[in-house]
XYZ file of C-alpha atoms in Angstrom:
439
model
C -7.006 26.852 -8.165
C -8.147 24.750 -11.117
C -9.843 21.488 -10.262
C -8.545 18.284 -11.770
C -10.465 17.322 -14.900
C -12.856 14.431 -14.226
C -12.640 11.112 -15.995
C -14.967 10.370 -18.881
C -18.236 8.657 -17.849
C -18.162 4.871 -18.015
C -21.195 2.661 -18.511
C -21.227 0.018 -15.759
C -20.867 -3.602 -16.854
C -24.000 -4.435 -14.860
C -26.536 -1.651 -15.582
C -27.378 0.565 -12.618
C -31.055 -0.367 -12.852
C -30.300 -4.107 -12.653
C -30.157 -5.666 -9.190
C -28.274 -8.927 -8.599
C -27.417 -10.766 -5.367
C -24.080 -9.518 -4.003
C -23.460 -10.226 -0.314
C -24.659 -13.822 -0.237
C -23.794 -16.569 2.232
C -21.512 -18.369 -0.208
C -19.750 -15.115 -1.154
C -19.132 -14.236 2.504
C -17.837 -17.719 3.408
C -15.596 -17.902 0.342
C -14.378 -14.340 0.932
C -13.391 -15.163 4.524
C -11.616 -18.347 3.437
C -9.623 -16.645 0.667
C -8.869 -13.687 2.923
C -7.301 -15.977 5.536
C -5.429 -17.987 2.901
C -4.012 -15.069 0.914
C -3.351 -12.933 4.002
C -1.193 -15.698 5.461
C 0.661 -16.157 2.181
C 1.262 -12.423 1.827
C 2.343 -12.047 5.450
C 4.957 -14.760 4.908
C 6.084 -13.173 1.638
C 6.311 -9.727 3.223
C 8.341 -10.908 6.222
C 10.665 -12.953 4.015
C 11.135 -10.658 1.017
C 9.988 -7.260 2.306
C 7.206 -6.891 -0.261
C 3.655 -8.074 -0.861
C 1.481 -8.450 -3.933
C -2.177 -7.643 -4.463
C -4.518 -10.561 -3.841
C -7.272 -9.185 -6.092
C -6.487 -11.064 -9.300
C -5.624 -14.443 -7.678
C -8.768 -14.157 -5.550
C -10.883 -13.286 -8.595
C -9.588 -16.312 -10.513
C -10.064 -18.716 -7.575
C -13.493 -17.252 -6.832
C -14.654 -17.710 -10.431
C -13.497 -21.319 -10.438
C -15.332 -22.130 -7.192
C -18.525 -20.143 -7.780
C -18.992 -21.778 -11.180
C -19.744 -24.973 -9.272
C -22.932 -23.307 -8.032
C -25.950 -23.100 -10.277
C -26.612 -19.450 -9.454
C -23.687 -17.076 -9.159
C -22.831 -13.769 -10.768
C -20.019 -11.286 -11.283
C -21.058 -9.118 -8.328
C -20.616 -12.063 -5.955
C -17.181 -12.636 -7.482
C -16.398 -8.987 -6.869
C -17.414 -9.238 -3.210
C -15.143 -12.274 -2.761
C -12.079 -10.668 -4.352
C -12.708 -7.457 -2.398
C -12.769 -9.377 0.897
C -9.576 -11.245 0.007
C -7.839 -8.056 -1.105
C -8.851 -6.223 2.082
C -7.465 -9.047 4.213
C -4.191 -9.028 2.294
C -3.855 -5.247 2.680
C -4.464 -5.483 6.416
C -1.812 -8.197 6.732
C 0.651 -5.930 4.909
C -0.102 -3.110 7.332
C 0.579 -5.397 10.296
C 3.849 -6.937 9.110
C 5.339 -3.591 8.062
C 4.674 -1.864 11.393
C 4.197 -4.119 14.402
C 7.529 -6.005 14.234
C 9.140 -2.623 15.000
C 7.496 -2.709 18.445
C 9.347 -5.943 19.226
C 12.626 -4.692 17.731
C 12.361 -1.551 19.891
C 11.529 -3.726 22.920
C 8.207 -1.966 23.423
C 6.654 -5.429 23.108
C 8.207 -8.712 24.156
C 5.958 -10.728 21.831
C 2.922 -10.372 19.587
C -0.130 -10.575 21.822
C -2.967 -12.053 19.783
C -5.788 -9.871 21.079
C -3.758 -6.668 21.201
C -2.559 -7.166 17.624
C -6.054 -8.128 16.457
C -7.730 -5.125 18.086
C -5.218 -2.597 16.738
C -5.182 -4.079 13.230
C -8.930 -4.638 13.062
C -9.926 -1.195 14.299
C -7.228 0.514 12.237
C -8.375 -1.358 9.154
C -11.993 -0.421 9.855
C -11.063 3.263 10.143
C -9.190 3.057 6.832
C -12.221 1.516 5.120
C -14.529 4.170 6.570
C -12.258 6.931 5.269
C -12.413 5.533 1.742
C -16.196 6.020 1.579
C -16.071 9.820 1.107
C -12.937 9.381 -1.042
C -14.642 7.041 -3.531
C -16.330 9.733 -5.573
C -13.273 12.010 -5.545
C -10.700 9.370 -6.511
C -12.676 6.821 -8.516
C -15.658 8.552 -10.118
C -14.426 12.088 -10.764
C -10.674 11.537 -11.116
C -8.751 10.411 -14.231
C -6.657 7.951 -12.188
C -6.076 4.648 -13.999
C -6.198 2.199 -11.049
C -4.204 -0.337 -13.121
C -4.720 -3.329 -10.855
C -8.401 -2.525 -10.465
C -8.733 -2.402 -14.258
C -6.923 -5.724 -14.596
C -9.127 -7.343 -11.935
C -12.271 -5.994 -13.603
C -11.168 -7.448 -16.946
C -10.554 -10.836 -15.333
C -14.029 -10.757 -13.770
C -15.706 -9.673 -17.014
C -13.910 -12.296 -19.083
C -14.895 -14.964 -16.577
C -18.490 -13.797 -16.730
C -18.631 -13.556 -20.525
C -16.401 -16.458 -21.517
C -15.297 -16.420 -25.141
C -12.142 -15.059 -26.702
C -11.204 -12.583 -23.991
C -9.985 -15.356 -21.723
C -7.440 -16.327 -24.374
C -5.676 -12.961 -24.145
C -5.514 -13.181 -20.360
C -4.190 -16.750 -20.485
C -1.529 -15.809 -23.045
C -0.369 -12.900 -20.878
C -0.418 -15.049 -17.751
C 1.482 -17.804 -19.565
C 4.240 -15.457 -20.718
C 4.596 -14.077 -17.198
C 4.602 -17.560 -15.656
C 7.274 -18.848 -18.066
C 9.494 -15.845 -17.374
C 9.026 -16.149 -13.602
C 9.700 -19.908 -13.645
C 12.855 -19.397 -15.708
C 13.961 -16.704 -13.273
C 13.039 -18.090 -9.842
C 12.634 -21.802 -10.585
C 15.341 -22.711 -13.089
C 17.618 -19.735 -12.340
C 18.169 -19.231 -16.068
C 17.323 -15.528 -15.981
C 18.063 -12.746 -13.555
C 15.169 -10.640 -12.341
C 17.532 -7.748 -11.661
C 20.226 -6.485 -14.003
C 22.541 -3.972 -12.359
C 26.089 -2.717 -12.407
C 28.071 0.049 -10.762
C 31.573 1.486 -10.875
C 33.548 3.849 -8.714
C 34.219 7.113 -10.540
C 36.584 9.193 -8.456
C 34.864 9.325 -5.090
C 31.407 8.923 -6.602
C 29.353 6.174 -8.258
C 28.155 5.465 -11.764
C 25.294 2.980 -11.488
C 22.674 1.542 -13.812
C 20.143 -1.211 -13.232
C 16.677 -2.460 -14.019
C 14.120 -4.900 -12.656
C 13.100 -7.204 -15.509
C 9.616 -7.967 -14.219
C 6.665 -8.920 -16.475
C 4.346 -7.589 -13.766
C 5.905 -4.125 -13.973
C 5.729 -4.217 -17.777
C 2.017 -5.028 -17.479
C 1.459 -2.167 -15.034
C 3.210 0.204 -17.438
C 0.967 -1.018 -20.257
C -2.153 -0.311 -18.196
C -1.194 3.075 -16.705
C 0.007 4.474 -20.032
C 3.037 6.429 -21.203
C 2.587 9.525 -19.028
C 2.607 7.752 -15.651
C 5.276 5.281 -16.792
C 7.593 8.151 -17.763
C 7.008 9.888 -14.417
C 7.884 6.719 -12.495
C 11.017 6.279 -14.630
C 12.059 9.897 -14.043
C 11.756 9.427 -10.287
C 14.143 6.481 -10.410
C 16.517 8.234 -12.822
C 16.783 11.372 -10.669
C 17.493 9.241 -7.608
C 20.058 6.851 -9.099
C 21.738 9.114 -11.638
C 21.831 12.354 -9.637
C 21.028 12.038 -5.915
C 23.050 8.897 -5.150
C 26.241 10.064 -6.962
C 25.986 13.425 -5.145
C 25.706 11.750 -1.726
C 28.546 9.330 -2.542
C 30.829 12.196 -3.577
C 30.453 13.751 -0.116
C 31.489 10.558 1.714
C 34.711 8.593 1.991
C 34.491 5.313 0.090
C 33.657 2.714 2.756
C 35.620 -0.448 3.550
C 34.570 -3.485 5.559
C 35.540 -3.064 9.223
C 35.591 -5.492 12.121
C 32.112 -5.616 13.665
C 33.579 -6.282 17.112
C 35.778 -3.165 17.180
C 33.812 -0.716 15.012
C 33.189 2.599 16.777
C 29.625 2.855 15.474
C 28.634 -0.370 13.682
C 25.034 0.842 13.300
C 25.981 3.965 11.303
C 24.416 4.109 7.846
C 27.772 4.303 6.027
C 29.562 1.564 7.997
C 29.926 -1.948 6.527
C 30.975 -4.621 8.993
C 32.448 -8.094 8.572
C 33.290 -10.918 10.944
C 36.819 -11.351 12.245
C 38.883 -13.383 9.772
C 36.551 -12.661 6.863
C 38.206 -12.195 3.482
C 36.214 -8.983 3.067
C 37.780 -7.325 6.128
C 39.626 -4.189 5.032
C 38.428 -4.469 1.432
C 36.562 -1.666 -0.321
C 32.789 -2.065 -0.523
C 31.491 -2.783 -4.017
C 29.881 0.068 -5.933
C 26.606 -1.893 -6.146
C 26.403 -2.363 -2.369
C 27.378 1.243 -1.675
C 24.756 2.580 -4.092
C 22.040 0.380 -2.601
C 23.000 1.419 0.943
C 22.806 5.109 0.016
C 19.388 4.532 -1.532
C 18.117 2.539 1.446
C 19.356 4.881 4.166
C 19.372 8.308 2.544
C 17.939 9.123 -0.858
C 14.760 7.037 -0.723
C 13.419 9.628 1.717
C 13.448 12.132 -1.143
C 10.830 9.927 -2.782
C 8.871 9.641 0.458
C 8.686 13.422 0.773
C 7.798 13.923 -2.880
C 5.104 11.236 -2.682
C 3.648 12.785 0.469
C 3.509 16.305 -0.974
C 2.200 15.061 -4.326
C -0.510 12.973 -2.695
C -1.641 15.788 -0.414
C -1.611 18.261 -3.311
C -3.760 15.862 -5.326
C -6.151 15.747 -2.366
C -6.319 19.565 -2.395
C -7.080 19.551 -6.126
C -9.784 16.943 -5.583
C -11.301 18.811 -2.654
C -14.413 19.782 -4.595
C -15.084 16.156 -5.525
C -14.516 15.102 -1.925
C -17.037 17.640 -0.644
C -19.560 16.501 -3.262
C -19.054 12.905 -2.145
C -19.743 13.795 1.491
C -22.811 15.803 0.504
C -24.083 12.904 -1.596
C -23.685 10.585 1.388
C -25.619 12.955 3.641
C -28.315 13.355 0.990
C -28.567 9.575 0.657
C -29.143 9.256 4.383
C -31.889 11.899 4.312
C -33.533 10.281 1.275
C -33.445 6.872 2.922
C -35.154 8.244 6.042
C -37.754 9.962 3.854
C -38.404 6.756 1.932
C -36.761 7.947 -1.264
C -33.617 5.836 -1.156
C -34.828 3.620 -3.991
C -34.508 6.557 -6.413
C -30.705 6.574 -6.029
C -29.018 4.449 -8.748
C -27.352 1.309 -7.444
C -23.920 2.463 -8.617
C -24.259 5.793 -6.771
C -25.233 4.482 -3.349
C -22.698 5.161 -0.597
C -22.851 4.346 3.066
C -24.599 7.380 4.620
C -22.154 9.811 6.222
C -23.998 9.666 9.552
C -23.370 5.936 9.707
C -19.741 6.515 8.789
C -19.456 9.012 11.647
C -21.022 6.612 14.160
C -18.729 3.792 13.015
C -15.664 6.048 13.304
C -16.550 6.930 16.882
C -17.157 3.251 17.682
C -13.735 2.387 16.221
C -11.782 5.234 17.821
C -13.045 4.752 21.381
C -11.462 1.285 21.814
C -8.202 2.623 20.344
C -8.283 5.451 22.886
C -8.403 2.852 25.657
C -5.507 0.986 24.019
C -3.479 4.221 23.928
C -4.390 4.929 27.539
C -3.369 1.416 28.562
C 0.021 1.841 26.873
C 0.810 5.428 27.940
C -1.089 5.712 31.221
C -1.797 9.355 30.333
C -5.368 10.348 29.469
C -4.412 13.673 27.887
C -1.812 12.078 25.647
C -4.268 9.330 24.709
C -6.957 11.836 23.675
C -4.416 13.778 21.649
C -3.144 10.602 19.956
C -6.694 9.563 19.050
C -7.387 12.952 17.432
C -4.049 12.958 15.593
C -4.697 9.401 14.428
C -8.031 10.422 12.919
C -6.566 13.391 11.053
C -3.402 11.605 9.934
C -5.382 8.478 9.105
C -7.606 10.378 6.710
C -4.715 12.211 5.046
C -2.547 9.132 4.600
C -5.513 7.012 3.508
C -6.050 9.587 0.786
C -2.358 9.504 -0.193
C -2.272 5.692 -0.282
C -5.514 5.581 -2.291
C -4.150 8.123 -4.746
C -0.915 6.137 -5.195
C -2.920 2.933 -5.747
C -4.842 4.716 -8.472
C -1.607 5.988 -9.973
C 0.670 2.915 -10.027
C -1.453 0.037 -8.732
C -1.836 -1.745 -5.426
C 1.175 -4.084 -5.702
C 3.423 -1.120 -6.559
C 1.874 1.144 -3.934
C 4.832 2.261 -1.766
C 3.398 1.103 1.563
C 6.790 1.474 3.233
C 6.962 5.074 2.037
C 3.510 5.860 3.416
C 4.500 4.153 6.681
C 7.714 6.172 6.941
C 5.866 9.405 6.190
C 3.240 8.585 8.837
C 5.851 7.789 11.489
C 7.886 10.911 10.736
C 4.853 13.207 10.759
C 3.306 11.840 13.965
C 6.678 11.631 15.740
C 7.350 15.273 14.880
C 3.938 16.343 16.200
C 4.389 14.383 19.433
C 7.918 15.719 19.884
C 6.870 19.349 19.378
C 3.681 19.297 21.442
C 4.287 16.579 24.029
C 8.051 16.258 24.182
C 8.228 17.095 27.881
C 5.594 14.474 28.782
C 6.881 11.459 26.843
C 10.100 9.504 27.191
C 11.283 8.982 23.624
C 14.384 7.051 24.634
C 14.797 3.517 23.294
C 16.576 0.837 25.264
C 19.424 -0.205 22.962
C 20.904 -2.834 25.224
């Protein structure tokens, strides 16, 4: 099996031999503040609109503006601040896309503060720990573009250098802001252009999302990745959805009170007396329902297999990263840690292992509290570690491919739930009650 070709070496903006203050008091305080602020904003946006955006660039801009008030500040402090804010935003996204399901399924009656905090905090810590051995494989030795990371780095460098570079960023931001204001503020433009028609018993549909942010991501990732993303959408909307529609009767709106199965994926309900009752569903709505309930899972499966295959191809880099971490720990104990360049220092693997154990043990007790079964709790903790590493790798790979804001978190979540549910059903089906109270 041929290994993936590594990316070309890049000279760091701050030379490896230069040491600047990074984790300072002001950086930590500002990072916590922006993390709380942007996490709350993203949690609201995610619950309202079903999507979140990366906090890296807004945090970098706000951080630069605030840290410039201090006499001594540098780009590495700015980077620490935006990293803290981005991590908080990502954790909020993980919470809002998973934990509401526990209330909807009546497993929880409300969101207990400490229970939610413990699960989210420890889960987030495990995810961060898994990225340490993945850094070398996915960032250093992989040709992934990391479009949002590149954009954030450019913002930080321009803020540090000043000069003409800021003009280009401001022009791009201005164009995006004008378009977004005309779309969402003045309602002069539509962010989505779509249209569909019934063709026989199938659908002919075309549409696009006119987003400056997506145009910018395409500009950063390049033609190859942009074409692949387009092909995924084209195969789904121009082939898979028409094929599924052709196998179904064209739906009509039925009375919600008398429908035999109102929760079925191909049933559209209306209130009694509604003008829509008995009318055929529009082609646009039918196409979007098929995508939401059926064909999007094709993308989930393809993303899962592609991400895991990329992990297999990067296995050599991953092993080298783990070995480098172990070597760093041994060098540090022998007093030779100073010889390692600043840009090559990772948290020693032994420390990562200790931190993983410290994070998993409390989660084991949470599992045991919920299930009341020690054997099941041990099994769930082991499965969580294995699945957590694999899906952390997939999510990291997708972030490097299409960016953090376009990272299909819902797809990773669905893949995780399906995989773990299948394992539990096969191995522990006789010990667990999978029934859900639907009353």
